[in-house]
């Protein structure tokens, strides 16, 4: 198992640091050690697309072996990322919208991931693919730093490499069942074995998970409709040994998710109003917020995933051929209460006025500083008025419905030399064809819930009032290669190079003749309406009354140079330099027109958003060491790195009277630096100690999108994170052991936006102060304890044992005058049973 411990070695270096060190669990050590041998197990990785010792890889890699995965109870991405210093994870808006930050480089929503996600050697091209139950795991490797030279498309920050168990000649059957609080249940089963001895074998796996979630909707009798979750997955795999030198691997996966979405509360950051009205809740620290969920809409989030892949491996005398093809189709949508009540967008709409009056008469109250009056009109304008935020029990918020569907086909072919020679080489080519549909609908809430269509005509029960809806098509071609050469028996040099060419197209799918009921062509709000649903269709923006299709090509050469030096039998030094690349792309067409009309023209916000965002490029230098000490009982690793990122892609969220808008902008120049150190110790044959930590320093050097944010930190980047713990095995008898494990994880302070200690103009006429929107540091303790035998286990577990109250995410909408906050997971106890037949 690989873990990281990082300590701040020297402030004189001017580096804040990230550390990474392998840490072994007792189960991992026992796999390869006799009872008298207490050395840590040697780890083999495939980080450079060939098997080699962990110590020989010139990069920082966190490795979790199958034994560690079992011991820690790892089932989903958030489980193993929590054990990876320098990497953080956010998953709040929707189940497929996973945000992973590696060394200060984040995955921007509605763009591509910043890391390569590889399962059994196949690159997953959909960012939503990380949202899955991880089953039949053999090993997980998290490779940090730019990996585009080998893993290519969007592996600018690193790569997550997952290896699962291949079908074999022995019949196997296993099951796992767990039950926990909040009606949380999980069941999985695997069966596999030979079809034709030594030639054809199979594995089938299925799992099901359900939970009521941690939070309840107080408006609907404390119903479990805030963060409930349900999914199931079926995986099949067929292994064919087609001759002595040829192996064929066929895989299929089908999964469905039904869950909640938008688990958020608003937090206002309006100090002027807080002072004038003597209400501190108008200028609230996000970490002090008390959550109240009371939307009238039951939020939903559906995802359906289909993956089919085929891979062939063939050995020649001089090397090997590997070729694979992947078909992926992941469709997802979600709907929830809207945000327009805060701006009075639907104040004149009859249902809005009726529900406001009815709820006021029933004595329904809203959390401060919100006020529910007899009418939805502003409390500052009428004596019996309201002050509404988003997600209220009235219908004045409207509805939001969003779609993100992606279908893609990709393949890769590569040739590699044999391993046992001084000069080793690899060459290959990659192709991807991708079709993605993205749409955001603001609808009128007439009391009948959400009609799950991106366009509903006037007169329907959920008519569309604002809409962005586009078809995005991409075609990617890449060639790559790598040379590794042993200069002598102690020094290896390697050089990798990749060229990516990505052609992107976009066309608007918004109906040209569909108009608003409330907005006229001058941007005023009245029942006259008549303005197009998308501001990009306004004649003042496009006289033709259409949004023209666009096309752009993004290309990049990505080199990587590495050097390793075995200065002793147990110590290796390494250094590397590489370039990372993420393709540019298109926002929903009409985004620029919307921001210009409602923010720059109306508020003089000075925010630059374009319908096309630029490619992201990074250059990273790293130097480090890896060692095994005291006869293999201790590992010690360290690394320092500096990364310069140009045009970093960043997710912006805009909320206003028009509804909501999700876009990607560019931060022109960001500098990130870090230093790493880690350690693991096998104290006795039954006790393992491990620890890991990361400290990252970052600074925005230039940002034309928001010039006043220069000097701030890279968004979505924790200042530090640490994990440490231990596991212990007590041998009760030859058949029974007592096993316990504890993992303590600390995540440091984090800003989620480029706007930090800054003020911005707002639609409310007074500036917002975002200085109270930094998430505080928090720590969580997970524990497992129970009994196990050769083929069974009974474990009790506790997640967040100390019930640390913390934030999961803060989504800033600066011109809204506040942010949207999502609470983190609470304490949960449960029990788990496994049995291998």
PDB file of N, CA and C in Angstrom, residues 405-407 434-439 469-474 505-510 549-550 586 588-589:
ATOM      1  N   UNK A 405     -25.570  14.699 -21.329  1.00  0.00           N
ATOM      2  CA  UNK A 405     -25.476  13.365 -21.930  1.00  0.00           C
ATOM      3  C   UNK A 405     -24.209  13.288 -22.780  1.00  0.00           C
ATOM      4  N   UNK A 406     -23.493  12.193 -22.664  1.00  0.00           N
ATOM      5  CA  UNK A 406     -22.282  12.034 -23.475  1.00  0.00           C
ATOM      6  C   UNK A 406     -22.181  10.606 -23.980  1.00  0.00           C
ATOM      7  N   UNK A 407     -21.935  10.495 -25.288  1.00  0.00           N
ATOM      8  CA  UNK A 407     -21.683   9.217 -25.935  1.00  0.00           C
ATOM      9  C   UNK A 407     -20.353   9.326 -26.670  1.00  0.00           C
ATOM     10  N   UNK A 434     -16.498  12.055 -29.782  1.00  0.00           N
ATOM     11  CA  UNK A 434     -17.334  12.340 -28.617  1.00  0.00           C
ATOM     12  C   UNK A 434     -18.494  13.232 -29.007  1.00  0.00           C
ATOM     13  N   UNK A 435     -19.683  12.902 -28.513  1.00  0.00           N
ATOM     14  CA  UNK A 435     -20.879  13.730 -28.697  1.00  0.00           C
ATOM     15  C   UNK A 435     -21.484  14.009 -27.333  1.00  0.00           C
ATOM     16  N   UNK A 436     -21.654  15.300 -27.026  1.00  0.00           N
ATOM     17  CA  UNK A 436     -22.152  15.680 -25.704  1.00  0.00           C
ATOM     18  C   UNK A 436     -23.281  16.695 -25.850  1.00  0.00           C
ATOM     19  N   UNK A 437     -24.351  16.463 -25.133  1.00  0.00           N
ATOM     20  CA  UNK A 437     -25.487  17.390 -25.094  1.00  0.00           C
ATOM     21  C   UNK A 437     -25.570  17.992 -23.692  1.00  0.00           C
ATOM     22  N   UNK A 438     -25.636  19.331 -23.617  1.00  0.00           N
ATOM     23  CA  UNK A 438     -25.707  20.027 -22.330  1.00  0.00           C
ATOM     24  C   UNK A 438     -26.805  21.078 -22.410  1.00  0.00           C
ATOM     25  N   UNK A 439     -27.674  21.097 -21.420  1.00  0.00           N
ATOM     26  CA  UNK A 439     -28.739  22.091 -21.386  1.00  0.00           C
ATOM     27  C   UNK A 439     -29.112  22.479 -19.974  1.00  0.00           C
ATOM     28  N   UNK A 469     -28.974  25.445 -24.423  1.00  0.00           N
ATOM     29  CA  UNK A 469     -29.047  24.046 -24.835  1.00  0.00           C
ATOM     30  C   UNK A 469     -28.189  23.887 -26.083  1.00  0.00           C
ATOM     31  N   UNK A 470     -27.158  23.049 -25.988  1.00  0.00           N
ATOM     32  CA  UNK A 470     -26.197  22.938 -27.086  1.00  0.00           C
ATOM     33  C   UNK A 470     -25.753  21.501 -27.292  1.00  0.00           C
ATOM     34  N   UNK A 471     -25.317  21.246 -28.511  1.00  0.00           N
ATOM     35  CA  UNK A 471     -24.697  19.970 -28.877  1.00  0.00           C
ATOM     36  C   UNK A 471     -23.208  20.220 -29.097  1.00  0.00           C
ATOM     37  N   UNK A 472     -22.375  19.500 -28.366  1.00  0.00           N
ATOM     38  CA  UNK A 472     -20.926  19.627 -28.465  1.00  0.00           C
ATOM     39  C   UNK A 472     -20.368  18.336 -29.061  1.00  0.00           C
ATOM     40  N   UNK A 473     -19.587  18.467 -30.126  1.00  0.00           N
ATOM     41  CA  UNK A 473     -18.956  17.313 -30.767  1.00  0.00           C
ATOM     42  C   UNK A 473     -17.445  17.526 -30.779  1.00  0.00           C
ATOM     43  N   UNK A 474     -16.710  16.469 -30.462  1.00  0.00           N
ATOM     44  CA  UNK A 474     -15.246  16.542 -30.441  1.00  0.00           C
ATOM     45  C   UNK A 474     -14.665  15.341 -31.160  1.00  0.00           C
ATOM     46  N   UNK A 505     -16.688  21.246 -31.977  1.00  0.00           N
ATOM     47  CA  UNK A 505     -17.771  21.958 -32.626  1.00  0.00           C
ATOM     48  C   UNK A 505     -18.918  22.137 -31.641  1.00  0.00           C
ATOM     49  N   UNK A 506     -19.704  23.202 -31.850  1.00  0.00           N
ATOM     50  CA  UNK A 506     -20.878  23.439 -31.011  1.00  0.00           C
ATOM     51  C   UNK A 506     -21.977  24.043 -31.864  1.00  0.00           C
ATOM     52  N   UNK A 507     -23.211  23.622 -31.604  1.00  0.00           N
ATOM     53  CA  UNK A 507     -24.367  24.239 -32.245  1.00  0.00           C
ATOM     54  C   UNK A 507     -25.496  24.340 -31.227  1.00  0.00           C
ATOM     55  N   UNK A 508     -26.191  25.457 -31.290  1.00  0.00           N
ATOM     56  CA  UNK A 508     -27.270  25.716 -30.346  1.00  0.00           C
ATOM     57  C   UNK A 508     -28.517  24.934 -30.736  1.00  0.00           C
ATOM     58  N   UNK A 509     -29.205  24.410 -29.721  1.00  0.00           N
ATOM     59  CA  UNK A 509     -30.445  23.664 -29.920  1.00  0.00           C
ATOM     60  C   UNK A 509     -31.657  24.407 -29.353  1.00  0.00           C
ATOM     61  N   UNK A 510     -31.468  25.665 -28.974  1.00  0.00           N
ATOM     62  CA  UNK A 510     -32.578  26.455 -28.427  1.00  0.00           C
ATOM     63  C   UNK A 510     -33.546  26.800 -29.548  1.00  0.00           C
ATOM     64  N   UNK A 549     -23.238  28.334 -35.380  1.00  0.00           N
ATOM     65  CA  UNK A 549     -22.399  27.236 -34.917  1.00  0.00           C
ATOM     66  C   UNK A 549     -20.937  27.672 -34.945  1.00  0.00           C
ATOM     67  N   UNK A 550     -20.143  27.049 -34.066  1.00  0.00           N
ATOM     68  CA  UNK A 550     -18.727  27.401 -33.984  1.00  0.00           C
ATOM     69  C   UNK A 550     -17.876  26.131 -34.026  1.00  0.00           C
ATOM     70  N   UNK A 586     -16.098  25.047 -25.595  1.00  0.00           N
ATOM     71  CA  UNK A 586     -17.170  26.023 -25.699  1.00  0.00           C
ATOM     72  C   UNK A 586     -18.084  25.944 -24.476  1.00  0.00           C
ATOM     73  N   UNK A 588     -21.986  26.951 -23.078  1.00  0.00           N
ATOM     74  CA  UNK A 588     -23.286  27.045 -23.732  1.00  0.00           C
ATOM     75  C   UNK A 588     -23.379  28.376 -24.470  1.00  0.00           C
ATOM     76  N   UNK A 589     -23.800  28.312 -25.717  1.00  0.00           N
ATOM     77  CA  UNK A 589     -23.844  29.512 -26.543  1.00  0.00           C
ATOM     78  C   UNK A 589     -24.873  30.503 -25.992  1.00  0.00           C
TER      79      UNK A 589
END
